[in-house]
Tab-separated table of C-alpha atoms in Angstrom:
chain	number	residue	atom	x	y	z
A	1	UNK	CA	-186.616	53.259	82.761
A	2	UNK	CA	-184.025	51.149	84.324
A	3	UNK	CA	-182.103	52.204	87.270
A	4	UNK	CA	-179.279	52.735	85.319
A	5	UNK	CA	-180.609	54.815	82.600
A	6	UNK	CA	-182.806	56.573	85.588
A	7	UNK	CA	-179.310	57.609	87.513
A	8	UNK	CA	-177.731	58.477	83.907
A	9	UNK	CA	-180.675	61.167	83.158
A	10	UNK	CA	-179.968	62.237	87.124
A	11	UNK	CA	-176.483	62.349	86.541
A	12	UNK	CA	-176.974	65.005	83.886
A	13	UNK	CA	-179.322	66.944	85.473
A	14	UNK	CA	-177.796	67.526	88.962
A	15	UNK	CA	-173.941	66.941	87.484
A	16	UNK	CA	-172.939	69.885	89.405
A	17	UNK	CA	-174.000	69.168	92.772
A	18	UNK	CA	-173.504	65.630	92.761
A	19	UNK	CA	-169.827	65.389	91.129
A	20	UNK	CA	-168.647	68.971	92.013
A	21	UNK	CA	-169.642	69.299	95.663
A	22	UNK	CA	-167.087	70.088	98.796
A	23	UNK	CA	-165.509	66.874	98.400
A	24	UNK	CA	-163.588	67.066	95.179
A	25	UNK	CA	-162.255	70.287	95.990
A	26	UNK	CA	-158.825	70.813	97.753
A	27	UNK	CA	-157.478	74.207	98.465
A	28	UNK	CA	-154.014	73.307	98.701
A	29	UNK	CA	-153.557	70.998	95.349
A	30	UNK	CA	-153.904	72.015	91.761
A	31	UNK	CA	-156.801	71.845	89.811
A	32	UNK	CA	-155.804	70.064	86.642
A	33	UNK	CA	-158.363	69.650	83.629
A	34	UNK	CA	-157.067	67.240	80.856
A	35	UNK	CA	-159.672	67.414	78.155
A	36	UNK	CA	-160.137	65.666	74.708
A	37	UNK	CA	-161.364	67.877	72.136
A	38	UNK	CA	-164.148	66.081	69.269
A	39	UNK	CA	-167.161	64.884	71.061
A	40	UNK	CA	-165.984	66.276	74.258
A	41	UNK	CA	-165.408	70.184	73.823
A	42	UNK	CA	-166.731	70.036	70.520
A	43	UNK	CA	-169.588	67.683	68.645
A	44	UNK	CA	-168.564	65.307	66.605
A	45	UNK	CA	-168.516	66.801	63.066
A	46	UNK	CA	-168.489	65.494	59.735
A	47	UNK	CA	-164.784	66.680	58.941
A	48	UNK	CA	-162.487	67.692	61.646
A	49	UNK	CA	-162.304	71.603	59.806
A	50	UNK	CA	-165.974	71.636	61.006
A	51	UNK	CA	-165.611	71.121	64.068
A	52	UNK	CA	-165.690	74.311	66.791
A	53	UNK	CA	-166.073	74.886	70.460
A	54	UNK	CA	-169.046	76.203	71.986
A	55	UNK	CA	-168.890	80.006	73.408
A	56	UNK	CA	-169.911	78.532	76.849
A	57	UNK	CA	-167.088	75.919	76.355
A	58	UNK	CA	-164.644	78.886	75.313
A	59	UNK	CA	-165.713	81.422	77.715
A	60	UNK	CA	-165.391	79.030	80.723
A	61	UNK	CA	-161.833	77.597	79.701
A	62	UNK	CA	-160.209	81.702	79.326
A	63	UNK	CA	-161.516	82.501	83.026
A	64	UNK	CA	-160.318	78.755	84.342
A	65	UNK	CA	-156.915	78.989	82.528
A	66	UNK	CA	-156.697	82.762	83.759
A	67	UNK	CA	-156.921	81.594	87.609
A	68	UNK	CA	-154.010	80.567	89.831
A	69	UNK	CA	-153.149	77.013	90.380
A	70	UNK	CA	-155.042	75.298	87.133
A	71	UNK	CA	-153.553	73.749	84.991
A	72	UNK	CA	-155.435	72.633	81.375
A	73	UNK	CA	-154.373	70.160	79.036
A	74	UNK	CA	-155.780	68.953	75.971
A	75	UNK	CA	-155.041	65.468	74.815
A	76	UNK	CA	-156.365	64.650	71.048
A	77	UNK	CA	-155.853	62.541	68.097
A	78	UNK	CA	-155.420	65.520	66.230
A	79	UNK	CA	-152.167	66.730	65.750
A	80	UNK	CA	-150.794	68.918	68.048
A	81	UNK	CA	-150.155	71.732	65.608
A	82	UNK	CA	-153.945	71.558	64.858
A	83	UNK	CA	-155.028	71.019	68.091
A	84	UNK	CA	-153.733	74.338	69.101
A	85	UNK	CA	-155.103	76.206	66.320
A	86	UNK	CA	-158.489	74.731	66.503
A	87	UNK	CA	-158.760	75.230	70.482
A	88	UNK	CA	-156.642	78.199	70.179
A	89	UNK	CA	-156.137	79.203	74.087
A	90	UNK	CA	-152.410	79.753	75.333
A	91	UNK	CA	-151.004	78.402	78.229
A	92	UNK	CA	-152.253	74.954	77.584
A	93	UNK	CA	-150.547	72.235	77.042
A	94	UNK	CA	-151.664	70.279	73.804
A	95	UNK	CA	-150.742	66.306	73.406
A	96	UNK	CA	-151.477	65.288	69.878
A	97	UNK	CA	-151.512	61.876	67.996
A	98	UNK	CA	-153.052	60.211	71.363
A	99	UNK	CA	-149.975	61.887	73.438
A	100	UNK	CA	-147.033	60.921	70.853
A	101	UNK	CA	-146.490	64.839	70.598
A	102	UNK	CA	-146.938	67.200	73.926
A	103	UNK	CA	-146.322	70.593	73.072
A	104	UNK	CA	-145.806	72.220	76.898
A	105	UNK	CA	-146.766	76.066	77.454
A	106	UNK	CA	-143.108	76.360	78.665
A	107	UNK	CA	-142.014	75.487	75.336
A	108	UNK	CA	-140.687	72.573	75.856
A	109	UNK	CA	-141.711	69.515	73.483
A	110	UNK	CA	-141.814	66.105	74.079
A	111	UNK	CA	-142.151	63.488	71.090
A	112	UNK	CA	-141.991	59.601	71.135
A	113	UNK	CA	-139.541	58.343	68.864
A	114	UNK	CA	-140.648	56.078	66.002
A	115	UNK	CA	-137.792	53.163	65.032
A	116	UNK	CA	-136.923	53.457	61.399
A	117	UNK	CA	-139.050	50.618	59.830
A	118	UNK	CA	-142.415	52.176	60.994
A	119	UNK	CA	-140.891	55.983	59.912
A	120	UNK	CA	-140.520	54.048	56.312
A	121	UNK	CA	-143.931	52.390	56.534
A	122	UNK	CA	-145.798	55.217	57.871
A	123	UNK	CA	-146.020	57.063	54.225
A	124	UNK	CA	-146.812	53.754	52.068
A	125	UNK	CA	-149.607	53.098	54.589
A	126	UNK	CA	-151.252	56.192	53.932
A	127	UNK	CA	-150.638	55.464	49.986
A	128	UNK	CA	-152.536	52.302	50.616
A	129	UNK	CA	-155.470	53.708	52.512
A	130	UNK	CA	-155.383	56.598	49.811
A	131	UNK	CA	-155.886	53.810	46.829
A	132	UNK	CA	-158.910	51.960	48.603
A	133	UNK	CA	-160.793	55.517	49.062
A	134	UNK	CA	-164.361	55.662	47.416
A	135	UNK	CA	-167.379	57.216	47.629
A	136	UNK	CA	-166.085	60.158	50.822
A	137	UNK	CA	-163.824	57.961	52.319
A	138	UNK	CA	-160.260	59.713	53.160
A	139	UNK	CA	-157.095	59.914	55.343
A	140	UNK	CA	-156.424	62.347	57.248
A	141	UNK	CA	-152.403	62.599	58.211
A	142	UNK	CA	-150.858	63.355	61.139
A	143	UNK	CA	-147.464	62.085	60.614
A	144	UNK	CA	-147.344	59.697	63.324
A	145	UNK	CA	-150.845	58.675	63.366
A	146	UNK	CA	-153.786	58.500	60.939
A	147	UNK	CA	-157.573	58.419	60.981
A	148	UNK	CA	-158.948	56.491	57.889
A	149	UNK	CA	-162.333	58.222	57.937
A	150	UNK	CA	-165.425	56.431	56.121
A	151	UNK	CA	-168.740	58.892	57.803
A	152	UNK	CA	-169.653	60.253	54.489
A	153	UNK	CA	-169.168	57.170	52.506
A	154	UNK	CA	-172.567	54.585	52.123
A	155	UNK	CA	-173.689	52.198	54.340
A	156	UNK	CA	-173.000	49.212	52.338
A	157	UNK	CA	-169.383	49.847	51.748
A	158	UNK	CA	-168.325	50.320	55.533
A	159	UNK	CA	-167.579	46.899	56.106
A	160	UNK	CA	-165.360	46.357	53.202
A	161	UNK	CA	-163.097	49.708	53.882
A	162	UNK	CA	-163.085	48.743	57.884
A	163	UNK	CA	-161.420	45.356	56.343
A	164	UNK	CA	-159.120	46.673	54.048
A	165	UNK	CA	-158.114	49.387	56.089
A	166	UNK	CA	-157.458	47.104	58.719
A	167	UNK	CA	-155.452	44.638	56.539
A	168	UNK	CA	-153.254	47.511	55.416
A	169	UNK	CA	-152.497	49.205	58.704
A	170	UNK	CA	-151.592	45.851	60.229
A	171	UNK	CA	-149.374	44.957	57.419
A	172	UNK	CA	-147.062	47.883	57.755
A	173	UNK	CA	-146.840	47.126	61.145
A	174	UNK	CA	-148.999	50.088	63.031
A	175	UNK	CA	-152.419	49.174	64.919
A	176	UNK	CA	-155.932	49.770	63.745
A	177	UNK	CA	-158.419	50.392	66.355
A	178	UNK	CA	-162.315	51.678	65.681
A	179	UNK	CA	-163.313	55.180	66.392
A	180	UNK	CA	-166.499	57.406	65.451
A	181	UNK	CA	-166.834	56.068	61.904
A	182	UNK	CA	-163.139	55.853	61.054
A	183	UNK	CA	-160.422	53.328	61.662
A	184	UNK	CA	-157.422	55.151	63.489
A	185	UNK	CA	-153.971	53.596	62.667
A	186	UNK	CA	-151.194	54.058	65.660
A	187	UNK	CA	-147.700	52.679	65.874
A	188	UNK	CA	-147.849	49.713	68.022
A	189	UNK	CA	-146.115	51.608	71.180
A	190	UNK	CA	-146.788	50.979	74.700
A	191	UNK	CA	-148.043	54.406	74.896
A	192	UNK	CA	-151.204	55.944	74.353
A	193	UNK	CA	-153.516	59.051	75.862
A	194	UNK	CA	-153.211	57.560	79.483
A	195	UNK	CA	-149.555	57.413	79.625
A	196	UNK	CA	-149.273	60.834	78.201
A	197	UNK	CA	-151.690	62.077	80.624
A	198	UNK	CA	-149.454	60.812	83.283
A	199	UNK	CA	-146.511	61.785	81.436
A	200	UNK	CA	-148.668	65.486	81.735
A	201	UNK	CA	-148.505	64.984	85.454
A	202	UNK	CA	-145.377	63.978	86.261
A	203	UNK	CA	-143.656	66.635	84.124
A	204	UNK	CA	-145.706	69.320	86.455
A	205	UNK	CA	-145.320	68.116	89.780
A	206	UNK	CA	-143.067	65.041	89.348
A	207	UNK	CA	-143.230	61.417	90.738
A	208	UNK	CA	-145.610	62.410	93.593
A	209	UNK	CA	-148.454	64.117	91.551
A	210	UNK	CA	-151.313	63.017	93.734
A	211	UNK	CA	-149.957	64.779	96.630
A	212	UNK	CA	-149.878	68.046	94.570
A	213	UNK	CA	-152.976	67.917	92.169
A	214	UNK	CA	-156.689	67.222	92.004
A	215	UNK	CA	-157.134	65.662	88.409
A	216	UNK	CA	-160.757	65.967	86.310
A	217	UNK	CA	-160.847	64.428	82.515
A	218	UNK	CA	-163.195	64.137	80.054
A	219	UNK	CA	-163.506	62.406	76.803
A	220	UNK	CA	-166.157	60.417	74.639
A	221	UNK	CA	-163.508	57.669	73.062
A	222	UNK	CA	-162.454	54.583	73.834
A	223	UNK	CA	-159.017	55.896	73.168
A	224	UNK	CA	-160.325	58.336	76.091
A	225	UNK	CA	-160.307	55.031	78.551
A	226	UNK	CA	-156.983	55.101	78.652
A	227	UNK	CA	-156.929	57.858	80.268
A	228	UNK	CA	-159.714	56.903	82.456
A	229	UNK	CA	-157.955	53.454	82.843
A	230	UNK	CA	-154.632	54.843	84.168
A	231	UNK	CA	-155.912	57.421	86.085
A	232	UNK	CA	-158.537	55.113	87.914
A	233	UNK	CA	-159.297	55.832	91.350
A	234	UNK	CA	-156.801	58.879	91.808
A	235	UNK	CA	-159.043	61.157	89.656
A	236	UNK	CA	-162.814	62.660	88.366
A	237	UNK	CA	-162.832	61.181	85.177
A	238	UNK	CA	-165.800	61.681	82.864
A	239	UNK	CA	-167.092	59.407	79.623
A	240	UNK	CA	-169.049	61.109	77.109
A	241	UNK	CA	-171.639	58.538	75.514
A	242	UNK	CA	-175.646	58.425	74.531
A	243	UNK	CA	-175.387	54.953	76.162
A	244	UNK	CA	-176.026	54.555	79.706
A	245	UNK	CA	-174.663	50.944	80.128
A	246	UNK	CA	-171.710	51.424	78.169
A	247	UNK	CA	-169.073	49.418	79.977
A	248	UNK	CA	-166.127	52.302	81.193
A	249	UNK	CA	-163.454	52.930	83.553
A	250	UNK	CA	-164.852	56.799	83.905
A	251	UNK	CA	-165.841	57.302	87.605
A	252	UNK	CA	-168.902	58.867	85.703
A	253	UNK	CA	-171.451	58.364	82.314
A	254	UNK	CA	-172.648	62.185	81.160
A	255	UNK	CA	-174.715	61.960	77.974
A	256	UNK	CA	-173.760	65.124	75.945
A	257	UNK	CA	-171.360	68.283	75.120
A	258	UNK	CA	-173.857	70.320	76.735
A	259	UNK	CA	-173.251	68.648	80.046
A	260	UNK	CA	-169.163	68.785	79.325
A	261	UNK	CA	-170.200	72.719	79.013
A	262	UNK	CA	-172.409	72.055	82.735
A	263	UNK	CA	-169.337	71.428	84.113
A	264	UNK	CA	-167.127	73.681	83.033
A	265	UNK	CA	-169.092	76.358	83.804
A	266	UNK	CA	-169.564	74.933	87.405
A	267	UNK	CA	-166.013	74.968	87.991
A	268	UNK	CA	-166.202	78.230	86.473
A	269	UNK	CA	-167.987	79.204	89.360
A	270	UNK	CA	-166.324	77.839	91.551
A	271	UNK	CA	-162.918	78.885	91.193
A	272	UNK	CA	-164.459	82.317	91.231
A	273	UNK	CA	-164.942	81.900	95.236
A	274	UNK	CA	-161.951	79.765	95.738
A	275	UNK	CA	-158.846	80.818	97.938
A	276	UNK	CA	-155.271	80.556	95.829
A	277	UNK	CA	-152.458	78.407	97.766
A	278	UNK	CA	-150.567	80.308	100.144
């Protein structure tokens, strides 16, 4: 076993003590947990609708979202409509389409503006995709994003619908980037999960978050490195992958759900003992 692969099995087993312990913890800041949803809270699943949160998952996120000075935020490429009822926790805030939608527990909502030629392309790109389906494949809308999803669809025919996908979403103008056996189309912003998450942040506790907040995400993506990414070395940040040498911005590699649910539960415990800001 390399030493890699010999700290990633480590990492797993002792997540608790080693990325928990006394010196992540600040009694006078804000614990905020921004958390992606598929492959993170929940296994990736053959069709989003079959997706589902664990009970440990669930359990842990009522009690941490019931404490005093947490915060929880989930940030998805699912809509934020479905986001919400899938998770289906309240006072969360829920960032859909990779953060083009934030739907804030306060009510307030925050959307990024498409111009007009993309608002006009966006429905003949999903015609497009919609033609070139075969075999499973299918498009799942989210009005300002889409996931072109192939996992059901043979072997031999991925290649040809990741090219023709591709060749469509570029020509209305959005851009295609690979995910878990789907191309995702987005418009081609300067925005993304990492700016949202900061966007999360600065809506809370303004300019000067840092001084205010302790930050821990997790995600399995590489739309989830944005987050990591922008939120490098003033955060916990977590990458969920079976692949111990996968290249990442996470401060951390954990191999599974069931270690997302490790340390949840950890915290969990933790915040059971803690002592709320004065």
């Amino acid at each position: 076993m390399s030493p890699e692969s010999d700290a990633f099995e480590k990492s797993a087993k002792y997540i608790e003590k080693l990325y928990l312990n006394e010196s992540f913890w600040d009694n006078n800041k804000t614990l905020c947990l921004l958390l992606d949803y598929d492959g993170t809270l929940s296994p990736i699943a053959p069709h989003p609708d079959q997706t589902s949160m664990s009970p440990g998952n669930r359990e842990a996120l009522e009690f941490i979202i019931s404490q005093p000075n947490v915060m929880v935020a989930i940030i998805t490429g699912r809509d934020a409509l479905n986001a919400k009822s899938v998770v289906a926790l309240e006072n969360v805030t829920y960032a859909g389409n990779h953060g083009f939608e934030i739907h804030f527990p306060d009510g307030f909502i925050f959307n990024y503006e498409l111009n007009q030629k993309l608002k006009e392309n966006y429905p003949k790109m999903v015609e497009g995709l919609n033609e070139i389906s075969h075999d499973g494949a299918w498009v799942e809308d989210k009005k300002y994003s889409l996931t072109f999803h192939f996992r059901a669809v043979p072997a031999e025919y991925h290649k040809e619908l990741i090219n023709k996908s591709t060749e469509i979403i570029k020509k209305m103008g959005f851009r295609p980037s690979p995910a878990h056996m789907a191309v995702e189309a987005k418009p081609p912003m300067q925005w993304n999960k990492g700016y949202a998450a900061e966007y999360i942040l600065k809506h809370k506790f303004g300019e000067k978050w840092q001084e205010k907040a302790i930050v821990l995400f997790m995600g399995d993506d590489t739309t989830d490195e944005d987050v990591m990414r922008v939120l490098q070395g003033r955060s916990l940040t977590f990458r969920v992958t079976a692949n111990p040498d996968l290249e990442s911005c996470a401060t951390h590699k954990i191999p599974d759900t069931k270690t997302v649910t490790d340390i949840l539960q950890q915290i969990q415990k933790r915040l059971s003992r803690r002592t709320p800001i004065q």
